[in-house]
């Protein structure tokens, strides 16, 4: 596979990166603030949003995770370029 | 409020061969001041947060210092 | 165990083929205060630290691997398709002789990564202070590389990584506060 990805790919990826970044920040925050109820609510909301976006991404561009965390297409499409450092 | 850059004037000798830098600076970012993070700090939008590298404006530390000096009181 | 996700944590961009910048940036790949050292330092300390800060060490250690992949991406893009002449002119002739375009865990001066870069004292306060210092040193290294770089796209990613050091330092400082607290004394059985 060596054709350039459409702009929509980069937009969706950026959206996932933004939502997942909020989750990283809230994770580290909650590690030291385990009783912040509002932050936990926000964390769960973003976790749900991240799942939704990744489902959409994987349907178009293939699996994000391995070991059964993502479904595979046929044939096995995990090896398909581009890898993250190539895009 | 605090500033994120501090300045000092090092001693310069007439025998120093490199042209003297009269004012030197160093970074003092927000984590040195905030202590245990209080709950409900104002947040960036997800995209802003991604591009700033933090979810909370209180922790945002621009580098290099955007105005050369950073004396917001 | 760990799960790999086939995406970068941050959209890394590089403006030009510039092996010279790759040579400086490798400091944060295989240098003393680089991302590999950070990830291994925190994940290794988890086994001998009070339970209530293990989650934090796990999560920051894991994020460091995402940063390692970002640095690798930058180095990869800065040197991809660079000619041997360009590598030589950038001071990477010796690297090229041994590794061609392969990445290697070494610092900007070409010394291989070593476990002596990371500390594990077994004393929770000593280890957390080590971690805070490591974050501040990594922040400083990013500043010096940004000062050396004239690539605004690259600097965008480096500024992001510098900001992450600030947040990690903040969390480690909070971890110290958590371990200082005497809350456990008040538990009634």
Coordinates of N, CA and C in Angstrom, one line a residue, chain B residues 16 33 54 58 62:
Chain B
X16 N 37.4 38.3 29.6 CA 36.6 37.3 29.0 C 36.7 37.4 27.5
X33 N 5.4 26.1 41.5 CA 4.6 27.0 42.3 C 3.2 26.5 42.7
X54 N -0.9 20.1 27.6 CA -1.5 20.0 29.0 C -3.0 20.3 28.9
X58 N -3.3 26.6 33.6 CA -2.4 26.9 34.7 C -1.0 26.3 34.6
X62 N 5.0 28.3 27.8 CA 5.5 28.5 26.5 C 7.0 28.6 26.5

